[in-house]
Tab-separated table of C-alpha atoms in Angstrom:
chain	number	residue	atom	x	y	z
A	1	UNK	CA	-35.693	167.911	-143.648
A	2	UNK	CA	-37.331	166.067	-146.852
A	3	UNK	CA	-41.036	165.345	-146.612
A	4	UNK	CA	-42.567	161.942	-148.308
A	5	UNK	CA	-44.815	163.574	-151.366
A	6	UNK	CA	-47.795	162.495	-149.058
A	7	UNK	CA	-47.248	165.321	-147.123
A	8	UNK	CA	-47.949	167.880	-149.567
A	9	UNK	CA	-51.315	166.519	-150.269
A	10	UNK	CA	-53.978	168.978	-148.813
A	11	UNK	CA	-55.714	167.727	-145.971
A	12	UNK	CA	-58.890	170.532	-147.025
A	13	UNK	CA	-60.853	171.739	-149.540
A	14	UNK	CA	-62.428	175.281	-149.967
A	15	UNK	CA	-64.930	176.308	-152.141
A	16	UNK	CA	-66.095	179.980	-151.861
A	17	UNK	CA	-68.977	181.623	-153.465
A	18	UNK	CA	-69.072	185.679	-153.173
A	19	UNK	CA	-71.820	187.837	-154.809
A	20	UNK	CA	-71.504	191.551	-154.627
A	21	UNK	CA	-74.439	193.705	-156.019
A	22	UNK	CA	-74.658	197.098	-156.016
A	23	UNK	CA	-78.076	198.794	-156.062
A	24	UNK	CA	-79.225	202.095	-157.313
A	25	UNK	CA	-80.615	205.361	-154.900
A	26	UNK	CA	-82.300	204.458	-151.797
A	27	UNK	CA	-85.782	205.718	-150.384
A	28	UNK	CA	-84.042	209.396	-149.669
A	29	UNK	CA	-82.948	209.541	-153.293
A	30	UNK	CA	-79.609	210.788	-152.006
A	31	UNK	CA	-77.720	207.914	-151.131
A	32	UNK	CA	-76.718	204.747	-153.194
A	33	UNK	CA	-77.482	201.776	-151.125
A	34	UNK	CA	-75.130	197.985	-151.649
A	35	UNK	CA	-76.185	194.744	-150.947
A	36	UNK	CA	-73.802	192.053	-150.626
A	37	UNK	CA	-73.947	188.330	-150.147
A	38	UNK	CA	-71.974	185.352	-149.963
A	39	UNK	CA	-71.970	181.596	-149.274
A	40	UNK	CA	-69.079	180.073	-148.345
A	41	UNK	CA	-68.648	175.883	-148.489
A	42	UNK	CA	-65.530	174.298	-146.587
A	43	UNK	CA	-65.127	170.337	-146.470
A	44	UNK	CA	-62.278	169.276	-144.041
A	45	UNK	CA	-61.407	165.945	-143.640
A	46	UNK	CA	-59.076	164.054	-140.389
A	47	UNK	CA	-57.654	160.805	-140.792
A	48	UNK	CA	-57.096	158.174	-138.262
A	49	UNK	CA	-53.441	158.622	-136.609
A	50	UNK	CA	-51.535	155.699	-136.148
A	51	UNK	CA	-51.758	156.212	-132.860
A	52	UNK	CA	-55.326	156.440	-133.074
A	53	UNK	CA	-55.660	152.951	-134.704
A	54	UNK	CA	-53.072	151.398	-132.482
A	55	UNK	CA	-56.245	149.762	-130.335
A	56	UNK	CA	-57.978	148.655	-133.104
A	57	UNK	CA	-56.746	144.538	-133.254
A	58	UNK	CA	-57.910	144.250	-130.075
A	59	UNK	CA	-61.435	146.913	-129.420
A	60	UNK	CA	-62.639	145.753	-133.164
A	61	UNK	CA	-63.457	149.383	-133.509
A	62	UNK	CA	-62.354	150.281	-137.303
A	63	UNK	CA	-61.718	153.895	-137.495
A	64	UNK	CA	-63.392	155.781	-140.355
A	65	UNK	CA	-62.097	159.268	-141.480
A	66	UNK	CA	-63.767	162.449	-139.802
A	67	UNK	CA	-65.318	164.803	-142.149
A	68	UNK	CA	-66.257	168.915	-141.280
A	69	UNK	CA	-68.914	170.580	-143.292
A	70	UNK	CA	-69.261	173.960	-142.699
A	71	UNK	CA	-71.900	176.322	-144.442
A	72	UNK	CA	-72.073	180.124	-143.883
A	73	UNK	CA	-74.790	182.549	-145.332
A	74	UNK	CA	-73.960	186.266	-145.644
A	75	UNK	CA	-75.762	189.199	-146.230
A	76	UNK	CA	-75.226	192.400	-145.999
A	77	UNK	CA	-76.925	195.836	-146.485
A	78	UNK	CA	-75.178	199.480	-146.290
A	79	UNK	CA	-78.142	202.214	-145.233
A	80	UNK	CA	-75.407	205.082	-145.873
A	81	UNK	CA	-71.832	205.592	-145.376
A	82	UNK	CA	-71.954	205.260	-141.866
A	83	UNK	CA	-74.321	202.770	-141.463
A	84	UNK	CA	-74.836	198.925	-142.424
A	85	UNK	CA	-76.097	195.826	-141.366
A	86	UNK	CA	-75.337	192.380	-141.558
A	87	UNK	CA	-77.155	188.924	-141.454
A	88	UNK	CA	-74.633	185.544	-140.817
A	89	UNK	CA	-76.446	182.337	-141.053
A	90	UNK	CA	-74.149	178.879	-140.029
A	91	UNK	CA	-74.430	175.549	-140.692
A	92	UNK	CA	-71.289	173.379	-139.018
A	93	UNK	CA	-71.483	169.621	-138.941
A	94	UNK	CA	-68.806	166.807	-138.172
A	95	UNK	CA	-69.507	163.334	-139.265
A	96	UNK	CA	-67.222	160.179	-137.821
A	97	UNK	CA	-65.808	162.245	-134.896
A	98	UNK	CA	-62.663	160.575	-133.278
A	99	UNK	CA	-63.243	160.280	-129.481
A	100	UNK	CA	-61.116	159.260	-126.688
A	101	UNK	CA	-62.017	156.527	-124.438
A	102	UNK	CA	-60.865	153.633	-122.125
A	103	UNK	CA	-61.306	150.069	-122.742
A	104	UNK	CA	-61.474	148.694	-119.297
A	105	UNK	CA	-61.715	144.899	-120.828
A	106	UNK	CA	-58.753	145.242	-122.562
A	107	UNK	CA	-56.795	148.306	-120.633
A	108	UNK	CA	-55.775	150.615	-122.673
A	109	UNK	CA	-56.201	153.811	-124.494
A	110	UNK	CA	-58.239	153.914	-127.563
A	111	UNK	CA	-60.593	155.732	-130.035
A	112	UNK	CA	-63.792	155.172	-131.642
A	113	UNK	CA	-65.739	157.198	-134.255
A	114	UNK	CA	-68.712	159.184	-132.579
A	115	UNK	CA	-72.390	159.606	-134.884
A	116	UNK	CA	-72.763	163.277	-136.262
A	117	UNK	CA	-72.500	166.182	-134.055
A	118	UNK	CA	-72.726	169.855	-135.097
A	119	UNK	CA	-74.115	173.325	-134.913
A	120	UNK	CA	-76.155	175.707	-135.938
A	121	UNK	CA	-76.255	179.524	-135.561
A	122	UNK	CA	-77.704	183.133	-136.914
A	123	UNK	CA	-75.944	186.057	-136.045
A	124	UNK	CA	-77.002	189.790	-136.372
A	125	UNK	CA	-75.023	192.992	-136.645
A	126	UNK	CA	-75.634	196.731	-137.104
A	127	UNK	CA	-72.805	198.995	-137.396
A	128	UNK	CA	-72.978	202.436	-136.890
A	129	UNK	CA	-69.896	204.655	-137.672
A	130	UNK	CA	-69.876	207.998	-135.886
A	131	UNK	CA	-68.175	209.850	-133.129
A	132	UNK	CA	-69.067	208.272	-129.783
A	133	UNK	CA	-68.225	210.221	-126.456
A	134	UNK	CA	-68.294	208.962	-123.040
A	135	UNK	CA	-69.778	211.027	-120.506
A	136	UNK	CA	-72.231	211.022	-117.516
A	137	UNK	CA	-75.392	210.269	-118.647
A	138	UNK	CA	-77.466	213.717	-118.910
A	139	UNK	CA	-80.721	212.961	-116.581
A	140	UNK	CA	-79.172	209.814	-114.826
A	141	UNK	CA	-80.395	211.303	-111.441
A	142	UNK	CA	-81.606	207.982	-110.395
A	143	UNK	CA	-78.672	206.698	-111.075
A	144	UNK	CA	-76.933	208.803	-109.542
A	145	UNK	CA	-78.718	209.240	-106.409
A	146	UNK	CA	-78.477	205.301	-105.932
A	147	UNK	CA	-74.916	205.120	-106.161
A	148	UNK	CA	-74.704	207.609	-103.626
A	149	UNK	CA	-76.518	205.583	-101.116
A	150	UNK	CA	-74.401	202.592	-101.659
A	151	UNK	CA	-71.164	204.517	-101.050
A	152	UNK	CA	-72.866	206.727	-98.350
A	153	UNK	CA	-73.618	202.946	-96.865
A	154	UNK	CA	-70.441	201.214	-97.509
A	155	UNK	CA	-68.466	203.806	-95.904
A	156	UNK	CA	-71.198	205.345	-93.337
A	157	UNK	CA	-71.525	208.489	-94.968
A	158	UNK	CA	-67.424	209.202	-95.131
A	159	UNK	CA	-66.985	210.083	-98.568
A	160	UNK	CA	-67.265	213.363	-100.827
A	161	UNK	CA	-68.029	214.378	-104.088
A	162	UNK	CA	-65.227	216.022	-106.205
A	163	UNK	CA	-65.352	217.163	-109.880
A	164	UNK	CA	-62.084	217.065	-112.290
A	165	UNK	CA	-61.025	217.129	-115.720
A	166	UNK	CA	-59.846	214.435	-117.302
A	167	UNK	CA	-58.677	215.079	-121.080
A	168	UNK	CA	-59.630	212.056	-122.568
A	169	UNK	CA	-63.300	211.603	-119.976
A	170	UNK	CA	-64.334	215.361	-119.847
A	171	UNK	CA	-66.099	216.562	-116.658
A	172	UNK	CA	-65.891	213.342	-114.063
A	173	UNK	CA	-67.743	213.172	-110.975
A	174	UNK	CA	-65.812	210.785	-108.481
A	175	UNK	CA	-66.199	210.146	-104.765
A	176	UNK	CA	-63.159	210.412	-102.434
A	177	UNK	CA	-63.484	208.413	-99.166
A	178	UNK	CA	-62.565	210.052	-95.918
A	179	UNK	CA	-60.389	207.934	-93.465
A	180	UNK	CA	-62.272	208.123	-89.740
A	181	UNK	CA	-64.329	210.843	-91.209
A	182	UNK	CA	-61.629	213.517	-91.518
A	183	UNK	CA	-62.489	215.989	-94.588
């Protein structure tokens, strides 16, 4: 299949920023600490589908191209080798949004271009690298102990307690229910 040369005009542009700084010993004098940020700038752009402007002899509503801004904000701050955090800040904002709608005086389908509409948000992230294990909680008694009066509850007092080992969980404590109180 051939493609018109219009086709192979990008519909996006990107523009990307990145900053990476590296600074010297930390506090402890031991490790080197890094610092990184970046700011990233993307302009998208939608044009009007024929489809789109189909309605537009008869609404009156002249459809204007829909733009996307979209800022982000980065930084970033390693403590040690196994531990960083990380700071996102965005800025995302549509101008001319094409919206669906009904035009009962004329009946039928058609679009209009909304005002600007957008969002903002900050996100936050540590990261710890490590070996994490899964067990019961040492000193979860409460927790424990509450558990055990829901089951007890749920199944008036027709359960036991049984210990296992489970490769992958360790030591598990699990509660087998008794059918008509038989052991």
């Amino acid at each position: 299949m051939v493609f018109p040369h219009f086709f192979r005009i990008p519909c996006s542009c990107l523009l990307l920023c990145a900053l990476s700084l590296a600074a010297g010993p930390s506090a402890h004098g031991e490790e080197v600490t890094e610092e990184k940020l970046k700011a990233i700038y993307n302009r998208a752009f939608r044009a009007p589908t024929i489809e789109q402007t189909s309605a537009v002899l008869k609404t009156g509503n002249k459809l204007k191209t829909a733009t996307a801004d979209v800022l982000e904000l980065e930084a970033n701050h390693r403590f040690d080798a196994r531990s960083h955090a990380t700071v996102s800040l965005f800025d995302i904002r549509m101008n001319h949004p094409i919206n669906y709608y009904y035009d009962f005086v004329n009946s039928l389908d058609a679009h209009k271009n909304e005002g600007r509409i957008g969002t903002q948000r900050v996100e936050a992230e540590h990261q710890f690298r490590g070996t994490w294990e899964v067990n019961q909680i040492a000193g979860a008694d409460n927790a424990k102990a509450f558990w055990r009066r829901a089951i007890g509850s749920y199944t008036g007092g027709a359960y036991r307690d049984d210990v296992y080992s489970d490769p992958y969980w360790g030591t598990v404590t699990r509660q087998q229910f008794r059918n008509g109180g038989e052991g």
